[in-house]
Coordinates of C-alpha atoms in Angstrom, one line a residue:
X15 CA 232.6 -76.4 -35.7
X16 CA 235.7 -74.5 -34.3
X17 CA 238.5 -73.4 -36.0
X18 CA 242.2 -72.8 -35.9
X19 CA 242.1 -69.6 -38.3
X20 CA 238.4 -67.9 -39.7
X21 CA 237.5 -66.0 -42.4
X22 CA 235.4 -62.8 -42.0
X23 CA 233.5 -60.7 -44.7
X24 CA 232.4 -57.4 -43.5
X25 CA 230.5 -55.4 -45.7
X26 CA 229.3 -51.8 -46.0
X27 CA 230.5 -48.1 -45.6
X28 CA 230.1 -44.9 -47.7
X29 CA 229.8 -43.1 -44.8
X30 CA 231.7 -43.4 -41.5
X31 CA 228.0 -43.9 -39.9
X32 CA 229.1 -47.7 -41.9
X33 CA 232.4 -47.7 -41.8
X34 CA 233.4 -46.8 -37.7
X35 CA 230.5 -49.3 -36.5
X36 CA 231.9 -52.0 -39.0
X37 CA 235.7 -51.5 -37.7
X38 CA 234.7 -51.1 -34.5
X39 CA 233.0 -54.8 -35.2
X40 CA 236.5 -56.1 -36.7
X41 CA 239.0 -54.7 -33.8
X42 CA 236.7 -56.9 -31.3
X43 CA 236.5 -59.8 -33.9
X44 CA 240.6 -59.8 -33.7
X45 CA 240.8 -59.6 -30.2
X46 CA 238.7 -62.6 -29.5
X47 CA 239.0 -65.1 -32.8
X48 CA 242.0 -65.2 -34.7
X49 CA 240.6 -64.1 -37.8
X50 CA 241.3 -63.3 -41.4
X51 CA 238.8 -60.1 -41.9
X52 CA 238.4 -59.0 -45.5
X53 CA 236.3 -56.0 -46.4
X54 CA 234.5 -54.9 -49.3
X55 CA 232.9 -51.4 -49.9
X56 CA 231.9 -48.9 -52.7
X57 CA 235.6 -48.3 -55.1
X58 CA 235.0 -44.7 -54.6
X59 CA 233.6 -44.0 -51.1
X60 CA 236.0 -43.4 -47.7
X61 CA 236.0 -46.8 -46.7
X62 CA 238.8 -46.9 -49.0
X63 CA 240.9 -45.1 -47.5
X64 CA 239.4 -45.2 -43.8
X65 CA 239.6 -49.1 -44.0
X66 CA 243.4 -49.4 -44.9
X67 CA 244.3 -46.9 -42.5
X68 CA 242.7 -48.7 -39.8
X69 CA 245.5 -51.8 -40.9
X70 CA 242.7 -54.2 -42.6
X71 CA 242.5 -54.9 -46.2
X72 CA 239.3 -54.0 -48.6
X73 CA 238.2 -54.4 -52.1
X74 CA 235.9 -52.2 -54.0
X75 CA 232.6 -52.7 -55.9
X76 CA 231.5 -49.9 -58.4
X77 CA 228.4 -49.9 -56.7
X78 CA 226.1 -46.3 -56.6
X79 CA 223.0 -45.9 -54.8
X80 CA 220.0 -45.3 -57.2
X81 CA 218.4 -41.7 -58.1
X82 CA 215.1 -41.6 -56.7
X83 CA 214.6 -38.0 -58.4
X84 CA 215.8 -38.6 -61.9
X85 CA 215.1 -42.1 -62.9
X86 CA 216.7 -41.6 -66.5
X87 CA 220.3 -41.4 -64.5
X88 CA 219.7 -45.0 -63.1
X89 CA 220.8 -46.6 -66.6
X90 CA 224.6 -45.9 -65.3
X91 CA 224.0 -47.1 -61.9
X92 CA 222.3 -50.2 -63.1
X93 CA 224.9 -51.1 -64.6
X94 CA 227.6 -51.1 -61.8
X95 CA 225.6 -53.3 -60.1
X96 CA 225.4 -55.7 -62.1
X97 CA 229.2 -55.3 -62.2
X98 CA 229.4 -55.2 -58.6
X99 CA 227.2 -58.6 -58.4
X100 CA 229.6 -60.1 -60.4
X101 CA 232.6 -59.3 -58.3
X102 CA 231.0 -59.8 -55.3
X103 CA 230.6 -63.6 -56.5
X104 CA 234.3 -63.3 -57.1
X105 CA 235.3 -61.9 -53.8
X106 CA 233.0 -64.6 -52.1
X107 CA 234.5 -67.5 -54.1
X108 CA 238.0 -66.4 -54.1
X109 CA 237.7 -65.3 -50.3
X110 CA 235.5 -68.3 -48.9
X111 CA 234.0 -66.7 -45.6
X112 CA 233.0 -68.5 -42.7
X113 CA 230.8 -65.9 -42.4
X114 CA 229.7 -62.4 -44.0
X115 CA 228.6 -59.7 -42.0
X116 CA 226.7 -56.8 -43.6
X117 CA 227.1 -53.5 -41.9
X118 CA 224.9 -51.0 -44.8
X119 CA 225.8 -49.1 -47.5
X120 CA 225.6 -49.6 -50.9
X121 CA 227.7 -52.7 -51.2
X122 CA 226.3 -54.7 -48.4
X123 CA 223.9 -55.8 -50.4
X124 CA 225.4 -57.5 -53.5
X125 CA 228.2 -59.0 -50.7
X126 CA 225.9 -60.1 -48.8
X127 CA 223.8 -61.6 -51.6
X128 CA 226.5 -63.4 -53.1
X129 CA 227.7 -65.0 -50.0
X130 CA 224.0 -65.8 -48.8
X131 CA 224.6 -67.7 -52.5
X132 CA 227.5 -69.4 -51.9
X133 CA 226.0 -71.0 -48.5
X134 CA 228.2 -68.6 -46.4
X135 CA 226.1 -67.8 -43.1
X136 CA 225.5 -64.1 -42.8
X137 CA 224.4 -61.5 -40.1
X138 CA 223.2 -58.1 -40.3
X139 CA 223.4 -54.6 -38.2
X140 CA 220.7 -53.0 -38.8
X141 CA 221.5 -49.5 -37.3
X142 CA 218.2 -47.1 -37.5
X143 CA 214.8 -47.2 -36.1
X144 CA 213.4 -47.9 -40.0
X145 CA 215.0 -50.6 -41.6
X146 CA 216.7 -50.1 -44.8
X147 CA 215.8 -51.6 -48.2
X148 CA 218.6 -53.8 -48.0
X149 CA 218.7 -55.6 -44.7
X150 CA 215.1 -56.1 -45.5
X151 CA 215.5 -58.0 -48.9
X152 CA 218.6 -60.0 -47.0
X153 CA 216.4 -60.8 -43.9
X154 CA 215.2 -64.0 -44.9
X155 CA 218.7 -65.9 -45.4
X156 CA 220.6 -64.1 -42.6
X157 CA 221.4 -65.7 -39.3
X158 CA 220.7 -63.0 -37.2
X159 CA 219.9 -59.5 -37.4
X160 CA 221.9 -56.9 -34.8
X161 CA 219.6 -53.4 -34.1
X162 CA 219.6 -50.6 -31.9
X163 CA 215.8 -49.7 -31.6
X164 CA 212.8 -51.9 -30.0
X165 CA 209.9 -52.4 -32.7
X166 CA 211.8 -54.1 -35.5
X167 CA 210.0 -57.1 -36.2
X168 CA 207.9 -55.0 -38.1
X169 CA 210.5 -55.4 -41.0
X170 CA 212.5 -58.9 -39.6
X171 CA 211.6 -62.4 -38.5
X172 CA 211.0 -61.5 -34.6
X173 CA 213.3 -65.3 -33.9
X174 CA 216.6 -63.5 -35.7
X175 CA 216.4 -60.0 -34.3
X176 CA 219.2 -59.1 -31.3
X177 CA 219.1 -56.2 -29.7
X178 CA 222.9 -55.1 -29.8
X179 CA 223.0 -51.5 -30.1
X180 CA 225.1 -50.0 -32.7
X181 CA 229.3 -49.9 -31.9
X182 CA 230.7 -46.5 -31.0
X183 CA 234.4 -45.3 -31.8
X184 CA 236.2 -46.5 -28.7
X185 CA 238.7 -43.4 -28.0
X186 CA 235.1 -41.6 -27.4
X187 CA 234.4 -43.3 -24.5
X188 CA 237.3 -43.2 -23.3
X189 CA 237.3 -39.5 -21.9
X190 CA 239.7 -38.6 -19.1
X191 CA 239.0 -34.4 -19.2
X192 CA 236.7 -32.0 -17.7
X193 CA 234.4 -30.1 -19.8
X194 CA 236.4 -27.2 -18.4
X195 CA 239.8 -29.1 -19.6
X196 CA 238.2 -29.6 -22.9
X197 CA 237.7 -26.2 -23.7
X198 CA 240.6 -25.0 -23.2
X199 CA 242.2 -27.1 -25.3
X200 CA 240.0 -25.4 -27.9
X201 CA 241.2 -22.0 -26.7
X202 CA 237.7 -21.5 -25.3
X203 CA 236.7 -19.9 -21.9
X204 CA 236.2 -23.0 -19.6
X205 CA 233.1 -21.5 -17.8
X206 CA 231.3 -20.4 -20.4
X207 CA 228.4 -22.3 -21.8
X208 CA 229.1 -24.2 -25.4
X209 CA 227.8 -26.2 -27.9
X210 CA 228.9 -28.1 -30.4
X211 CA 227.7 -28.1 -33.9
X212 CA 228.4 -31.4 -36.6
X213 CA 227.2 -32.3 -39.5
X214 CA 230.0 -35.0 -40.8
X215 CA 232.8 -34.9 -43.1
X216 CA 231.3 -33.6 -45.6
X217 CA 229.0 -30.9 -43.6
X218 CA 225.1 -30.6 -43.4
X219 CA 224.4 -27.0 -45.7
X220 CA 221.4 -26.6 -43.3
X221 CA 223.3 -26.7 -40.1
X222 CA 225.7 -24.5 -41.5
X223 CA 223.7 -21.6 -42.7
X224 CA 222.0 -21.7 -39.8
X225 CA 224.9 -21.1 -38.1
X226 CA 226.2 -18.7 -41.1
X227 CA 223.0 -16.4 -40.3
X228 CA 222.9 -16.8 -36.5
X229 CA 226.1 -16.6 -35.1
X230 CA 226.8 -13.2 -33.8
X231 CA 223.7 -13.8 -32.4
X232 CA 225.3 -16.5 -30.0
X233 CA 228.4 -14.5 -29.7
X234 CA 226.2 -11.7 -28.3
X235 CA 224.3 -14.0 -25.9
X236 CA 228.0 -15.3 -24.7
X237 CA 227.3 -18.6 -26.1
X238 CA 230.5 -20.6 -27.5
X239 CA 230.3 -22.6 -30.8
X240 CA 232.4 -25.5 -31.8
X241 CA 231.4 -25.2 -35.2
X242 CA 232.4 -28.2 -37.9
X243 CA 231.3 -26.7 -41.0
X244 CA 233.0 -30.3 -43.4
X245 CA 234.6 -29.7 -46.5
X246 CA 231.8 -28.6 -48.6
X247 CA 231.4 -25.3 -46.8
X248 CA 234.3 -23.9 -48.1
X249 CA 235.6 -21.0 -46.1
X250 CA 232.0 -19.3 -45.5
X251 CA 232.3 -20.2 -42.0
X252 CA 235.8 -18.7 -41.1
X253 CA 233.9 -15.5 -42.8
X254 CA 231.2 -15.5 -40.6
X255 CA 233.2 -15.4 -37.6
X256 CA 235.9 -13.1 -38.3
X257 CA 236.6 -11.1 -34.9
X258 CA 234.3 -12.9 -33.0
X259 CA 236.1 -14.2 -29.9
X260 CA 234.9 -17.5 -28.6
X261 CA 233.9 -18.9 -32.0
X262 CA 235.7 -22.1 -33.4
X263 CA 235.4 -22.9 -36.7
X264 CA 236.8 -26.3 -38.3
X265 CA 236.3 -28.3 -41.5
X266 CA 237.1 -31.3 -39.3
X267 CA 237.3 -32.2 -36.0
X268 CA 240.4 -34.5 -34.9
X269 CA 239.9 -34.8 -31.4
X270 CA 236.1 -35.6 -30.9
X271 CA 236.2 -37.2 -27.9
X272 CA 237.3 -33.4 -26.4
X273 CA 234.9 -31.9 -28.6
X274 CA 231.7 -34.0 -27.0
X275 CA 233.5 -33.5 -23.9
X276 CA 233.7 -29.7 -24.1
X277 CA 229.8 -29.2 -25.3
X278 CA 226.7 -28.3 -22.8
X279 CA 224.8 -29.2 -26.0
X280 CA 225.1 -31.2 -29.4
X281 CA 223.6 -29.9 -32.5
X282 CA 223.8 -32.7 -35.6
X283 CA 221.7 -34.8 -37.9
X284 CA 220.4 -37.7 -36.5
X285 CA 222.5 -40.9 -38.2
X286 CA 222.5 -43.2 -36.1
X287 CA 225.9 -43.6 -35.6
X288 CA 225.7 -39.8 -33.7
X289 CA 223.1 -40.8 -32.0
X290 CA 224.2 -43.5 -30.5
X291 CA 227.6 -41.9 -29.3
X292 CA 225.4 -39.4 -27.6
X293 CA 223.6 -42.2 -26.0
X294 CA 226.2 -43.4 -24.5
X295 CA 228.0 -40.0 -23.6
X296 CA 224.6 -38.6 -22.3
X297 CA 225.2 -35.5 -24.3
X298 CA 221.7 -33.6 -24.5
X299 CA 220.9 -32.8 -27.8
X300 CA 218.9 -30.8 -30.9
X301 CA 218.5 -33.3 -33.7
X302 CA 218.1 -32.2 -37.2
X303 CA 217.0 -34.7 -39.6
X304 CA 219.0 -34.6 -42.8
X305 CA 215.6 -35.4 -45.4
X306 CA 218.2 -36.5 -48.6
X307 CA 218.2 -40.0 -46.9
X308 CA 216.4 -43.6 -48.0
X309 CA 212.8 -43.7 -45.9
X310 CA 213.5 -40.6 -44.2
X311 CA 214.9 -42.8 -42.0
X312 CA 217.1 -39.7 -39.8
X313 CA 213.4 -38.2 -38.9
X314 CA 212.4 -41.8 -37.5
X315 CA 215.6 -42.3 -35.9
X316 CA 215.1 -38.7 -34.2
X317 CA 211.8 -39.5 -33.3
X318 CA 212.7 -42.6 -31.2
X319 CA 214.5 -39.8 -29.4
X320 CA 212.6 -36.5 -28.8
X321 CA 209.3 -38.9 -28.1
X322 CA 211.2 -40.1 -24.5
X323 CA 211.9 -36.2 -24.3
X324 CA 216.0 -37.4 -24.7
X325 CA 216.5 -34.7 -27.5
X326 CA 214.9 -31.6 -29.3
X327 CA 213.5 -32.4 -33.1
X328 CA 214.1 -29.6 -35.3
X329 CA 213.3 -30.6 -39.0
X330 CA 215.3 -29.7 -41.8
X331 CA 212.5 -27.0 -43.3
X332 CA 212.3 -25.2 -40.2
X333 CA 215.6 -25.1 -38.9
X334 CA 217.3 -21.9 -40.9
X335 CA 214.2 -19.9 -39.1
X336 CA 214.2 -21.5 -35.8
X337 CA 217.0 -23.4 -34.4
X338 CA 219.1 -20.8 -32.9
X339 CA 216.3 -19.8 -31.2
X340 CA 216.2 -23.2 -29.9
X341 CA 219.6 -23.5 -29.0
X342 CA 219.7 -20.2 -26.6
X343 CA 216.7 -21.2 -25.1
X344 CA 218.0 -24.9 -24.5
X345 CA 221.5 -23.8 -23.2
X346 CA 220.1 -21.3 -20.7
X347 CA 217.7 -24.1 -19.1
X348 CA 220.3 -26.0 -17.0
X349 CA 217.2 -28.2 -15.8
X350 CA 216.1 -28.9 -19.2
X351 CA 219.7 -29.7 -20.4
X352 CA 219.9 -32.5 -17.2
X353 CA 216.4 -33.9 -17.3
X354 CA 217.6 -34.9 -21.7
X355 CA 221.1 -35.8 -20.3
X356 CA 219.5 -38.4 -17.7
X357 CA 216.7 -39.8 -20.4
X358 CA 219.1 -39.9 -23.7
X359 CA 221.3 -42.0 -21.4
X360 CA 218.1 -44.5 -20.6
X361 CA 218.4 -45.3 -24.2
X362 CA 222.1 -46.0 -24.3
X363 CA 223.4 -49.7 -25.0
X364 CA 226.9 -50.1 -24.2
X365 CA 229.7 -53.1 -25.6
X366 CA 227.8 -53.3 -29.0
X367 CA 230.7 -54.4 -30.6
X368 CA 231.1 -57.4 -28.3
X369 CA 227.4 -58.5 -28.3
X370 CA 227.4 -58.4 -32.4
X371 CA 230.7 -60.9 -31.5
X372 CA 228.8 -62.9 -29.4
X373 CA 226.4 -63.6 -32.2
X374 CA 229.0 -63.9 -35.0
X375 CA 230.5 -66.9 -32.7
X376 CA 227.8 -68.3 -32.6
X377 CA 227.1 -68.4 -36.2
X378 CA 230.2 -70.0 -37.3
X379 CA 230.3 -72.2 -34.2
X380 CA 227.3 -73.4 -35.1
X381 CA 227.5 -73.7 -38.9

């Protein structure tokens, strides 16, 4: 049944591997319904601020993800949820979605619960290679289920699976310098090899003492490092580069789009949010799995990759010892670095945003 005006629920976030696929979802949901989008997310996780800025409103659940290592500590977190359940069922009544998307993250799931409830239709992203917990005890009611990786129906009803890709930041895409353009605008010598080093906002400790204990030896090879250390790092990483020419360090990285642009070679964890803007940017890559995530699902997700031979694997355990090894000997094979580029870009799936739309009208057309 069509509409003048819909209501939209979108759900998820606690990391912007959630939250940038989820507003990436809402921007094309405004430009082709008009649409009332709501979202909810965990009270004290970026969505909060991310989600506002972005010019949408959002409500928060005290929702925490369980302790899998002490059990004891899960007494607290129980109790949120049941809190969050609660609101949730407020949100959903008060709100009265046409539909509810749930994009992961710890709030998706009492959302997505309560509106699957209340008779709202729902639809999911699921965005890695292993399903989560979640999307897996939400399967049953949802509409359809959006993923990025063949081999699902292991975990879904085959009949509601789409394969949609996950939605990439748009200004990435939208690249308009040369690699040689880009590094200068980093202050780096355009015709020397680089490579790019992220590990999120918050920083990946592995990738950065790897980098901490192996960065004059890139300097000496005449390798240069974009090198976002995240907040956590402190300033250990301006340290290890004092007077080393060529070296730029950064807790964050405002202009990523120039930093992709500007790299021979990407080294990051393997959310699938990264991965999939590599995809579609062809950028060859070194994956590290970060192992302090639900199903280990960042190994299976890198996997999917280094089995095609569109990126290097370099676990977690191994990589303080071995990866900058790996990344002088990647970065001096110009063959290598072309054949990943041309097979990482085989698995690419471009307009995800518009194909999860597709479905969502559907849904509520349909409803």
């Amino acid at each position: 049944m069509k509409k003048d005006r819909y209501r939209i629920l979108i759900s998820g976030g606690g990391t912007g591997g959630h939250i940038f696929p989820a507003l990436s979802i809402a921007n094309a949901l405004k430009g082709r319904l008009n649409a009332e989008i709501l979202f909810v997310g965990a009270e004290d996780r970026m969505e909060m601020e991310r989600v506002p800025a972005a010019g949408y409103e959002i409500k928060g659940l005290p929702v925490a993800g369980f302790d899998r290592r002490h059990l004891l500590k899960n007494f607290g977190v129980l109790l949120k949820l049941r809190r969050s359940i609660a609101l949730a069922r407020k949100i959903v009544a008060d709100f009265k979605p046409d539909i509810a998307i749930g994009v992961g993250g710890y709030c998706s799931g009492p959302t997505l619960k309560a509106a699957q409830r209340a008779g709202v239709p729902t639809l999911l992203q699921e965005q890695n290679s292993y399903a989560g917990v979640t999307n897996k005890l939400l399967a049953k009611k949802a509409g359809k289920i959006c993923v990025a990786y063949p081999g699902l129906e292991r975990f879904f009803p085959a009949d509601k699976l789409v394969m949609t890709g996950n939605p990439v930041r748009k200004d990435l895409l939208a690249k308009t310098i040369s690699p040689e353009q880009a590094r200068e605008r980093f202050g780096l010598n355009p015709k020397l090899p680089t490579v790019l080093v992220v590990g999120g906002s918050l920083g990946a400790l592995t990738l950065n003492e790897s980098m901490e204990a192996g960065i004059r030896r890139l300097f000496d090879e005449g390798i240069q490092v974009i090198w976002q250390t995240g907040k956590n790092f402190g300033d250990r990483g301006q340290a290890a580069v004092k007077n080393l020419n060529g070296i730029v360090v950064t807790k964050f990285i405002s202009d990523m789009a120039a930093a992709y642009a500007a790299a021979d070679l990407v080294v990051s964890r393997a959310g699938a949010g990264s991965i999939s803007e590599l995809e579609l940017l062809g950028k060859p890559c070194i994956l590290v799995p970060s192992p302090n995530v639900a199903e280990d699902h960042q190994t299976k997700n890198a996997r999917a990759l280094s089995d095609k031979g569109a990126a290097l694997l370099v676990t977690d355990a191994e990589a303080r010892h071995v990866l900058v090894d790996e990344i002088i000997s990647v970065i001096r094979d110009k063959e290598r670095l072309q054949a990943m580029s041309e097979e990482i870009k085989k698995l690419a799936l471009p307009d995800s945003d518009e194909k999860i739309v597709d479905e969502v009208i559907k849904i509520i057309h349909n409803s």
